[in-house]
């Protein structure tokens, strides 16, 4: 999964689970199955990293790729097996994001900077925004999604209008 915060005690409890998944997809992704079962055990408190509308706090992909709904088949299969709806657009991500996967260091810093300095980024011209966003090998991973050139990518709405830091 994209992210878990789990105590040592919860890990020890999870290791006691002997049940075998009946769902074919979950049987090949036992960690997901185990965490699901762990969350249903008495005395275990869980926190759902999603918004009430289902936006992910633990982003499986970067925010630009998630906004555009460019998910791999494995992720769509996982969502179908749970079952949960695959979200894109503004609904893809939680208002208070916790983490994202498949981002290069420069892209991580850019996302962090937009969230923390939202007003500065919102006031930039499209050209300044475009020039400030990381591009190219090593700056944006091949598995991520680059912003559309010209500062007009619709994912800016997610970064500038939905995400909050506190």
CSV table of C-alpha atoms in Angstrom, one decimal:
chain,number,residue,atom,x,y,z
A,1,UNK,CA,0.0,0.0,0.0
A,2,UNK,CA,1.0,3.6,-0.3
A,3,UNK,CA,1.6,4.1,3.4
A,4,UNK,CA,0.9,2.9,6.9
A,5,UNK,CA,1.8,4.2,10.3
A,6,UNK,CA,1.8,1.1,12.5
A,7,UNK,CA,3.1,0.4,16.0
A,8,UNK,CA,5.4,-2.5,16.9
A,9,UNK,CA,2.6,-4.0,19.0
A,10,UNK,CA,0.3,-3.9,16.0
A,11,UNK,CA,3.0,-5.7,13.9
A,12,UNK,CA,3.3,-8.4,16.6
A,13,UNK,CA,-0.5,-8.8,16.6
A,14,UNK,CA,-0.6,-8.9,12.8
A,15,UNK,CA,1.8,-11.8,12.8
A,16,UNK,CA,-0.7,-13.9,14.7
A,17,UNK,CA,-3.2,-13.7,11.7
A,18,UNK,CA,-3.4,-17.2,10.1
A,19,UNK,CA,-6.4,-16.7,7.9
A,20,UNK,CA,-5.8,-17.2,4.1
A,21,UNK,CA,-7.4,-14.6,1.7
A,22,UNK,CA,-10.2,-16.0,-0.4
A,23,UNK,CA,-9.9,-13.1,-2.9
A,24,UNK,CA,-7.3,-14.0,-5.7
A,25,UNK,CA,-5.8,-10.5,-5.8
A,26,UNK,CA,-5.4,-10.2,-2.0
A,27,UNK,CA,-3.8,-13.7,-1.9
A,28,UNK,CA,-0.9,-12.3,-3.9
A,29,UNK,CA,-0.8,-9.1,-1.8
A,30,UNK,CA,-0.9,-10.5,1.7
A,31,UNK,CA,0.3,-7.3,3.3
A,32,UNK,CA,-3.0,-5.6,2.3
A,33,UNK,CA,-5.0,-8.5,3.5
A,34,UNK,CA,-3.2,-8.6,6.8
A,35,UNK,CA,-3.7,-4.9,7.4
A,36,UNK,CA,-7.4,-5.2,6.7
A,37,UNK,CA,-7.8,-8.0,9.2
A,38,UNK,CA,-5.6,-6.2,11.7
A,39,UNK,CA,-7.8,-3.2,11.5
A,40,UNK,CA,-10.9,-5.3,12.4
A,41,UNK,CA,-9.3,-6.9,15.5
A,42,UNK,CA,-10.6,-5.9,19.0
A,43,UNK,CA,-8.5,-3.2,20.7
A,44,UNK,CA,-6.9,-2.0,17.4
A,45,UNK,CA,-7.5,1.6,16.6
A,46,UNK,CA,-7.2,2.6,12.9
A,47,UNK,CA,-7.0,5.9,11.1
A,48,UNK,CA,-8.2,6.1,7.6
A,49,UNK,CA,-5.9,8.4,5.6
A,50,UNK,CA,-8.7,9.3,3.2
A,51,UNK,CA,-10.9,12.3,3.2
A,52,UNK,CA,-14.6,11.7,3.7
A,53,UNK,CA,-15.0,11.9,-0.1
A,54,UNK,CA,-12.3,9.2,-0.5
A,55,UNK,CA,-9.4,11.3,-1.5
A,56,UNK,CA,-6.1,9.6,-0.6
A,57,UNK,CA,-3.9,11.0,2.1
A,58,UNK,CA,-1.2,8.4,1.3
A,59,UNK,CA,-0.9,9.0,-2.4
A,60,UNK,CA,0.0,5.9,-4.4
A,61,UNK,CA,1.3,8.2,-7.1
A,62,UNK,CA,2.3,11.8,-7.3
A,63,UNK,CA,-0.4,14.4,-7.2
A,64,UNK,CA,-0.2,15.3,-10.9
A,65,UNK,CA,-0.5,11.7,-12.1
A,66,UNK,CA,-3.4,11.0,-9.6
A,67,UNK,CA,-5.2,14.2,-10.7
A,68,UNK,CA,-5.1,13.0,-14.3
A,69,UNK,CA,-6.3,9.5,-13.3
A,70,UNK,CA,-3.3,7.7,-14.9
A,71,UNK,CA,-3.3,4.7,-12.7
A,72,UNK,CA,-1.8,1.3,-13.4
A,73,UNK,CA,-3.8,-1.9,-13.8
A,74,UNK,CA,-2.5,-3.3,-10.5
A,75,UNK,CA,-3.9,-0.3,-8.7
A,76,UNK,CA,-7.3,-0.5,-10.4
A,77,UNK,CA,-7.4,-4.3,-9.6
A,78,UNK,CA,-6.6,-3.5,-6.0
A,79,UNK,CA,-9.3,-0.9,-5.8
A,80,UNK,CA,-11.8,-3.3,-7.4
A,81,UNK,CA,-10.9,-6.0,-4.9
A,82,UNK,CA,-11.4,-3.9,-1.8
A,83,UNK,CA,-13.9,-2.5,-3.2
A,84,UNK,CA,-13.2,1.2,-3.5
A,85,UNK,CA,-13.7,3.7,-6.3
A,86,UNK,CA,-10.6,4.9,-8.2
A,87,UNK,CA,-10.6,8.7,-7.9
A,88,UNK,CA,-9.2,11.4,-10.2
A,89,UNK,CA,-9.5,15.1,-10.5
A,90,UNK,CA,-9.9,17.0,-7.3
A,91,UNK,CA,-11.3,13.9,-5.6
A,92,UNK,CA,-8.0,12.0,-6.1
A,93,UNK,CA,-6.2,13.3,-3.0
A,94,UNK,CA,-7.0,14.3,0.5
A,95,UNK,CA,-7.1,18.0,1.4
A,96,UNK,CA,-4.3,17.3,3.9
A,97,UNK,CA,-1.9,15.0,2.0
A,98,UNK,CA,0.4,12.8,4.1
A,99,UNK,CA,2.7,11.4,1.4
A,100,UNK,CA,3.1,10.6,-2.3
A,101,UNK,CA,5.0,7.8,-4.1
A,102,UNK,CA,7.1,7.8,-7.2
A,103,UNK,CA,8.3,11.4,-7.0
A,104,UNK,CA,11.9,12.5,-7.6
A,105,UNK,CA,13.5,14.7,-4.9
A,106,UNK,CA,13.0,17.9,-6.8
A,107,UNK,CA,9.4,17.1,-7.4
A,108,UNK,CA,8.9,16.3,-3.7
A,109,UNK,CA,10.4,19.7,-2.8
A,110,UNK,CA,8.2,21.5,-5.4
A,111,UNK,CA,5.0,19.9,-4.1
A,112,UNK,CA,6.1,20.8,-0.5
A,113,UNK,CA,6.9,24.3,-1.6
A,114,UNK,CA,3.5,24.8,-3.3
A,115,UNK,CA,1.6,23.6,-0.2
A,116,UNK,CA,3.7,25.7,2.2
A,117,UNK,CA,4.0,28.8,0.0
A,118,UNK,CA,0.7,28.6,-1.8
A,119,UNK,CA,0.1,32.4,-2.1
A,120,UNK,CA,3.5,32.9,-3.8
A,121,UNK,CA,2.8,30.1,-6.3
A,122,UNK,CA,-0.7,31.3,-7.0
A,123,UNK,CA,0.5,34.8,-7.7
A,124,UNK,CA,3.2,33.7,-10.2
A,125,UNK,CA,2.5,34.2,-13.9
A,126,UNK,CA,1.9,31.0,-15.9
A,127,UNK,CA,5.4,31.4,-17.4
A,128,UNK,CA,7.0,31.8,-13.9
A,129,UNK,CA,5.1,28.8,-12.6
A,130,UNK,CA,6.1,26.7,-15.6
A,131,UNK,CA,9.8,27.7,-15.2
A,132,UNK,CA,9.8,26.9,-11.5
A,133,UNK,CA,8.2,23.4,-11.8
A,134,UNK,CA,10.8,20.6,-12.2
A,135,UNK,CA,11.1,19.0,-15.6
A,136,UNK,CA,13.3,16.4,-17.2
A,137,UNK,CA,15.2,13.2,-16.2
A,138,UNK,CA,16.1,13.0,-12.6
A,139,UNK,CA,13.8,15.9,-11.7
A,140,UNK,CA,10.5,14.1,-12.6
A,141,UNK,CA,10.6,10.3,-12.5
A,142,UNK,CA,9.5,8.4,-15.6
A,143,UNK,CA,6.8,6.8,-13.4
A,144,UNK,CA,5.5,10.2,-12.4
A,145,UNK,CA,3.6,12.6,-14.7
A,146,UNK,CA,5.1,15.9,-15.8
A,147,UNK,CA,3.0,19.1,-15.7
A,148,UNK,CA,1.7,20.3,-19.0
A,149,UNK,CA,3.9,23.0,-20.3
A,150,UNK,CA,2.8,26.6,-20.2
A,151,UNK,CA,1.7,26.6,-16.5
A,152,UNK,CA,-1.9,25.6,-17.5
A,153,UNK,CA,-2.1,22.0,-16.3
A,154,UNK,CA,-5.4,21.5,-14.7
A,155,UNK,CA,-3.6,19.7,-11.8
A,156,UNK,CA,-2.6,23.2,-10.5
A,157,UNK,CA,-6.2,23.5,-9.2
A,158,UNK,CA,-5.4,20.5,-6.9
A,159,UNK,CA,-2.0,21.9,-5.8
A,160,UNK,CA,-3.1,25.5,-5.4
A,161,UNK,CA,-6.8,25.3,-4.3
A,162,UNK,CA,-7.3,22.0,-2.5
A,163,UNK,CA,-4.2,21.1,-0.6
A,164,UNK,CA,-3.8,22.5,2.9
A,165,UNK,CA,-0.9,22.2,5.3
A,166,UNK,CA,-2.6,23.1,8.6
